[in-house]
PDB file of C-alpha atoms in Angstrom:
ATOM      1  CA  UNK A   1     235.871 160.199  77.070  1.00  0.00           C
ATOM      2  CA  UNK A   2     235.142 163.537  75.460  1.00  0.00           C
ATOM      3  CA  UNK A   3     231.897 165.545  76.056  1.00  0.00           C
ATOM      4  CA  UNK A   4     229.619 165.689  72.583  1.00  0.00           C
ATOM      5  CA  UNK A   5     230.850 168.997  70.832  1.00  0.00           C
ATOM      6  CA  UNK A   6     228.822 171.530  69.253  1.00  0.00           C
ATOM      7  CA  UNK A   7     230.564 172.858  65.788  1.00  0.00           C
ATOM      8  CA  UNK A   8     231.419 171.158  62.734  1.00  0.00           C
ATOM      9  CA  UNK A   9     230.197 171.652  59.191  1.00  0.00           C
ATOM     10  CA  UNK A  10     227.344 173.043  58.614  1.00  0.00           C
ATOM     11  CA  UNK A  11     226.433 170.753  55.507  1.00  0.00           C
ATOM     12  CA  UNK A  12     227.650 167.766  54.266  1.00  0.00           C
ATOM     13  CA  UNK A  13     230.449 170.116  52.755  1.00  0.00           C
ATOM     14  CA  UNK A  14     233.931 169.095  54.284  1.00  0.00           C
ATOM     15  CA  UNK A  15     235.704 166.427  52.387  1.00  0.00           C
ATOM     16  CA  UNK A  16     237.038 163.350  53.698  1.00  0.00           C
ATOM     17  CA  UNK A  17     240.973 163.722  54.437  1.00  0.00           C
ATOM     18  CA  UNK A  18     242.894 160.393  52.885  1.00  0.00           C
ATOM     19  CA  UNK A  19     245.801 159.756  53.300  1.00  0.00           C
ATOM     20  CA  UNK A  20     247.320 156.619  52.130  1.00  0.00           C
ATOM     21  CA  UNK A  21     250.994 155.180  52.252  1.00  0.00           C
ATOM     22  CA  UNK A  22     252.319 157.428  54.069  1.00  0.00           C
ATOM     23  CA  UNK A  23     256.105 156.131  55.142  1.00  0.00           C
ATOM     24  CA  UNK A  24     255.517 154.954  59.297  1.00  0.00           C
ATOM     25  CA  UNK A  25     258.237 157.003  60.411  1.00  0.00           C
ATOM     26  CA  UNK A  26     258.956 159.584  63.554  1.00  0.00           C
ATOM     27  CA  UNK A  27     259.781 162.534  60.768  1.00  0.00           C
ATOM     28  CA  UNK A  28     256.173 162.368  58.868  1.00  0.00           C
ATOM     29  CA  UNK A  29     254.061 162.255  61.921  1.00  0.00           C
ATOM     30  CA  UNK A  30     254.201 165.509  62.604  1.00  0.00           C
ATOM     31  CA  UNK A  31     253.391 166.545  59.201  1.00  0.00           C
ATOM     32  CA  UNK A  32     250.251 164.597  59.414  1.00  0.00           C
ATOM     33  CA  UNK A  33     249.224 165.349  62.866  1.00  0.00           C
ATOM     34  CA  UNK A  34     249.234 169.516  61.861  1.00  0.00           C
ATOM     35  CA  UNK A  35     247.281 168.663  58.434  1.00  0.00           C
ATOM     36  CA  UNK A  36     244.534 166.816  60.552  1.00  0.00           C
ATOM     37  CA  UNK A  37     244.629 169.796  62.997  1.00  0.00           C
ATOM     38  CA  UNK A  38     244.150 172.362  59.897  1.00  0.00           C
ATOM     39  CA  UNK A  39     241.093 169.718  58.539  1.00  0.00           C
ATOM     40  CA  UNK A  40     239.372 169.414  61.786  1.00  0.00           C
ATOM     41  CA  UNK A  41     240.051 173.482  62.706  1.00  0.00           C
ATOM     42  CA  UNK A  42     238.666 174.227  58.292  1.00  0.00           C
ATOM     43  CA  UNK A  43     235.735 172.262  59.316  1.00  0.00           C
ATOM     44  CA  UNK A  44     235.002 174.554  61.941  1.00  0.00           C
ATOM     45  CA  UNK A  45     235.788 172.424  64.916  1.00  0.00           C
ATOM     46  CA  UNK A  46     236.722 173.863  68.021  1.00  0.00           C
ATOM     47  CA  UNK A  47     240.084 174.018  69.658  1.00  0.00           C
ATOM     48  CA  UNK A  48     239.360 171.659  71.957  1.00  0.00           C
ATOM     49  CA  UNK A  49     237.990 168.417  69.950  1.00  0.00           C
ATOM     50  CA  UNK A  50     240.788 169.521  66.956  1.00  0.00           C
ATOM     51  CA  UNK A  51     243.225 168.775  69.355  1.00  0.00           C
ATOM     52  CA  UNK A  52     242.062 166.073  70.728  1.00  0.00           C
ATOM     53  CA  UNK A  53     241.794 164.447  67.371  1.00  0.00           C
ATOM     54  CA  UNK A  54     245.105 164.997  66.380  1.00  0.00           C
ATOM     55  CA  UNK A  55     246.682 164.004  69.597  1.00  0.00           C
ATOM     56  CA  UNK A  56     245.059 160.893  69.624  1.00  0.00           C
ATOM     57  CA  UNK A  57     245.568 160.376  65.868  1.00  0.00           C
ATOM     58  CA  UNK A  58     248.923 161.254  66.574  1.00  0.00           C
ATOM     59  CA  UNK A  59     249.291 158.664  69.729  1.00  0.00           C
ATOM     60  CA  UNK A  60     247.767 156.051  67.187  1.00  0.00           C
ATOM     61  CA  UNK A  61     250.220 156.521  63.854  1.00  0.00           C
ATOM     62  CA  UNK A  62     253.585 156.677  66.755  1.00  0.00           C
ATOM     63  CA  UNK A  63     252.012 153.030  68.171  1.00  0.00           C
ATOM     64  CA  UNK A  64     251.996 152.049  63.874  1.00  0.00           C
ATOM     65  CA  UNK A  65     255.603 153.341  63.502  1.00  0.00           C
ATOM     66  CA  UNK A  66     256.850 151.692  67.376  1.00  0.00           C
ATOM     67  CA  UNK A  67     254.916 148.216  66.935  1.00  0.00           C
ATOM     68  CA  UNK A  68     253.862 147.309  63.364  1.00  0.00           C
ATOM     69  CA  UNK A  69     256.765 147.694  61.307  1.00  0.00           C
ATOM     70  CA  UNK A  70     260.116 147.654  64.267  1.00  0.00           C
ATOM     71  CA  UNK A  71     261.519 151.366  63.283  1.00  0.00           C
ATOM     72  CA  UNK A  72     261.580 150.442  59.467  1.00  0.00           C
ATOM     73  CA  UNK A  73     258.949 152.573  57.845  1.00  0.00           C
ATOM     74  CA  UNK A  74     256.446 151.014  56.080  1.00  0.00           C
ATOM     75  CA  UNK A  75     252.821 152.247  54.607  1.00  0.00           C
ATOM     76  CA  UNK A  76     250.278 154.211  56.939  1.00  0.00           C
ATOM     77  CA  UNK A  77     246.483 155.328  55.719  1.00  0.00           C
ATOM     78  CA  UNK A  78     244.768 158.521  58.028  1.00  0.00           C
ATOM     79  CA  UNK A  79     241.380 158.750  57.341  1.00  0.00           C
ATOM     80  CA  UNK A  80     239.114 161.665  58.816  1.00  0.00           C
ATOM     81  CA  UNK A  81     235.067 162.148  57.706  1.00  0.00           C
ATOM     82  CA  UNK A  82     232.377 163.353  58.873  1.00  0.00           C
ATOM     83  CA  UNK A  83     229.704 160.579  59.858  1.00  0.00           C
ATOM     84  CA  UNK A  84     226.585 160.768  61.389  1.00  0.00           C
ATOM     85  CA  UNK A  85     226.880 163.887  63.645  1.00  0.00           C
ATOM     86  CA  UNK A  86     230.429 162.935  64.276  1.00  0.00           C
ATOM     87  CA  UNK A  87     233.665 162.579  62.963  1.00  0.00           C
ATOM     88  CA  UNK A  88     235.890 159.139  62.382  1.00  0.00           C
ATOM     89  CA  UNK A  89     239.646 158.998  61.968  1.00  0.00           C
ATOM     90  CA  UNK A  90     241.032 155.890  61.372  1.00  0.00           C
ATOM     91  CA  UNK A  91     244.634 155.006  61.251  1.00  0.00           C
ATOM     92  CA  UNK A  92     245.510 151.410  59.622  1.00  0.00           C
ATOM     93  CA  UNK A  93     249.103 150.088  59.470  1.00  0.00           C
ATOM     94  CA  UNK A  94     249.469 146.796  57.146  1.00  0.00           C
ATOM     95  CA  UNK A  95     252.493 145.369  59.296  1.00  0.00           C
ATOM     96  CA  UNK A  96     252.526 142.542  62.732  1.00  0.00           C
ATOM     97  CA  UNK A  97     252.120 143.798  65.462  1.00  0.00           C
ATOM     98  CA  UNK A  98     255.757 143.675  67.843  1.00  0.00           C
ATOM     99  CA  UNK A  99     255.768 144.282  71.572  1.00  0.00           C
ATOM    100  CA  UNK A 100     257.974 146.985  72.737  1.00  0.00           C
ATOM    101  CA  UNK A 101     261.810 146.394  73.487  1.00  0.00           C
ATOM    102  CA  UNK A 102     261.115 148.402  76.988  1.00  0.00           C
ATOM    103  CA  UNK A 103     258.280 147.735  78.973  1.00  0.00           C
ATOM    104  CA  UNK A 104     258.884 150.330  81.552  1.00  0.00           C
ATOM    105  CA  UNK A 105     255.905 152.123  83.682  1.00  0.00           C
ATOM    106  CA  UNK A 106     256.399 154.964  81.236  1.00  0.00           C
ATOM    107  CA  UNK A 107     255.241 153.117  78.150  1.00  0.00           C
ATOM    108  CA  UNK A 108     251.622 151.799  77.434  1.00  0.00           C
ATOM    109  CA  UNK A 109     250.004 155.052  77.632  1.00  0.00           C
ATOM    110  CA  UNK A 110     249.156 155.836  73.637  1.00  0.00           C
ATOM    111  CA  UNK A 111     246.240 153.581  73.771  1.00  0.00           C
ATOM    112  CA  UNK A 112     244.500 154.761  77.100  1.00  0.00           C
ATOM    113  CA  UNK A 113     245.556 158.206  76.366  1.00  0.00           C
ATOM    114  CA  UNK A 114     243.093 157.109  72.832  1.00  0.00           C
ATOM    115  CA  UNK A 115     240.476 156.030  74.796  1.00  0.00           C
ATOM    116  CA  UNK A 116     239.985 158.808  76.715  1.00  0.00           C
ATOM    117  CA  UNK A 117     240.471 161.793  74.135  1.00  0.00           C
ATOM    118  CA  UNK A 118     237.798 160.016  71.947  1.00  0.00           C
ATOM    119  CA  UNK A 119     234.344 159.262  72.809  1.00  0.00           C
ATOM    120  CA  UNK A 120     234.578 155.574  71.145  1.00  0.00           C
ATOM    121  CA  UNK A 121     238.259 153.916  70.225  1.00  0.00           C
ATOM    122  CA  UNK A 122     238.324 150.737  68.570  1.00  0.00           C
ATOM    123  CA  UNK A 123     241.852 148.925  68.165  1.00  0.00           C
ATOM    124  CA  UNK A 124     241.381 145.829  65.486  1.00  0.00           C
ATOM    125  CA  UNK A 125     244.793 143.628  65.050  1.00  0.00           C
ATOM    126  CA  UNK A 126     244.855 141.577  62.295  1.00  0.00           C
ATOM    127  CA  UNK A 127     247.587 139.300  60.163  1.00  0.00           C
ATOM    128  CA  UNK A 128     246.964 141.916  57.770  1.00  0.00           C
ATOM    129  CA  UNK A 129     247.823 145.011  60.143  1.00  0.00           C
ATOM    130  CA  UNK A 130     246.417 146.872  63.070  1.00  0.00           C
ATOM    131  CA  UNK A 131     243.491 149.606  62.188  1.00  0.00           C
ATOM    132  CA  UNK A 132     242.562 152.124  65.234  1.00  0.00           C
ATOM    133  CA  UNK A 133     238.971 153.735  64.923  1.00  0.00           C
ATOM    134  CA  UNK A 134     238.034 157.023  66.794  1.00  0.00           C
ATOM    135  CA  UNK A 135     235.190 158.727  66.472  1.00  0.00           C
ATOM    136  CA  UNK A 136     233.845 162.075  68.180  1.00  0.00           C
ATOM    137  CA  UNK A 137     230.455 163.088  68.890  1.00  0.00           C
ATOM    138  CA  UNK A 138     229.836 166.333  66.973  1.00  0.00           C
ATOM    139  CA  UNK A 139     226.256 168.201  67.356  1.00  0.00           C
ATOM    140  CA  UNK A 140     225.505 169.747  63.246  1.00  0.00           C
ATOM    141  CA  UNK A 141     224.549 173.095  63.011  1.00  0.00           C
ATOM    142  CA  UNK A 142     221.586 173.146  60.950  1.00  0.00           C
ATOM    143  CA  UNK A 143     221.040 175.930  58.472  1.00  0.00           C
ATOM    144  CA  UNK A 144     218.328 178.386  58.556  1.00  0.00           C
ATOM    145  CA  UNK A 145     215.288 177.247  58.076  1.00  0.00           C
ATOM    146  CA  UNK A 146     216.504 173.351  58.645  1.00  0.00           C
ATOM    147  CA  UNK A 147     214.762 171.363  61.253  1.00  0.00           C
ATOM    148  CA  UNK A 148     214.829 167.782  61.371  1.00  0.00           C
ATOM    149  CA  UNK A 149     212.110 166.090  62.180  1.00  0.00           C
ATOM    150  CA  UNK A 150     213.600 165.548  66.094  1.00  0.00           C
ATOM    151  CA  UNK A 151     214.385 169.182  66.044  1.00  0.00           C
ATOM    152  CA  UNK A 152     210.822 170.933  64.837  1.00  0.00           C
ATOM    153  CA  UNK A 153     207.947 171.269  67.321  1.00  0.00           C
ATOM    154  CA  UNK A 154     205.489 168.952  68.134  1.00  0.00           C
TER     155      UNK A 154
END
């Protein structure tokens, strides 16, 4: 699991990165791993969390392209926000789920690669598709003069 990271927007700012039907193939994951990288790093993220975002983003869209939809692209949605002093990226295929051809020791190691790059990874599997959540824990750097009420002295 990652540490808790200090950084990210400093207000409520940074928009949400959607990105919806995007073909499930091996030539447009790269494409969308570097755009998260450039939202996470725009949102003033550090090296460190921005890559483990879009590694494990990255890990989650090749297991979509692999096991929902056998090597035949087929729709993929990347979400990224900023929730609750953390960020969420969610990747949803809408195929069934198919076990891998080769089931060598050298396969199986997107998903616990996922769980420990992210401080909380939930897989959901579904008739209608497979949707992996991450989330990181991000610490909001408040503006001057902005003190919550857990932040301002007692």
């Amino acid at each position: 699991m990652a540490p808790a990271q200090s950084g990210g927007p400093e207000s409520g700012a940074v928009e949400t990165l959607r990105r919806h039907g995007v073909p499930a193939s091996a030539g447009s994951l790269p494409v969308l791993r570097d755009e998260l990288d450039e939202w996470a790093r725009s949102a003033g993220l550090g090296d460190s969390l921005a890559g483990a975002l879009a590694l494990a983003t990255y890990e989650a869209m090749a297991n979509a392209v692999e096991h929902a939809y056998g090597g035949t692209p087929g729709p993929l949605d990347v979400e990224a926000a900023f929730l609750d002093h953390g960020v969420e990226v969610t990747v949803t295929d809408h195929g069934a789920w198919r076990s891998p051809h080769d089931s060598g020791q050298e396969r199986k190691r997107g998903l616990p690669l996922i769980h420990r790059l992210a401080d909380e990874a939930v897989v959901s599997a579904g008739e209608n598709g497979t949707r992996v959540r991450m989330r990181w824990e991000v610490a909001r750097q408040p503006l001057d003069g902005d003190l919550s009420a857990a932040d301002a002295p007692g």
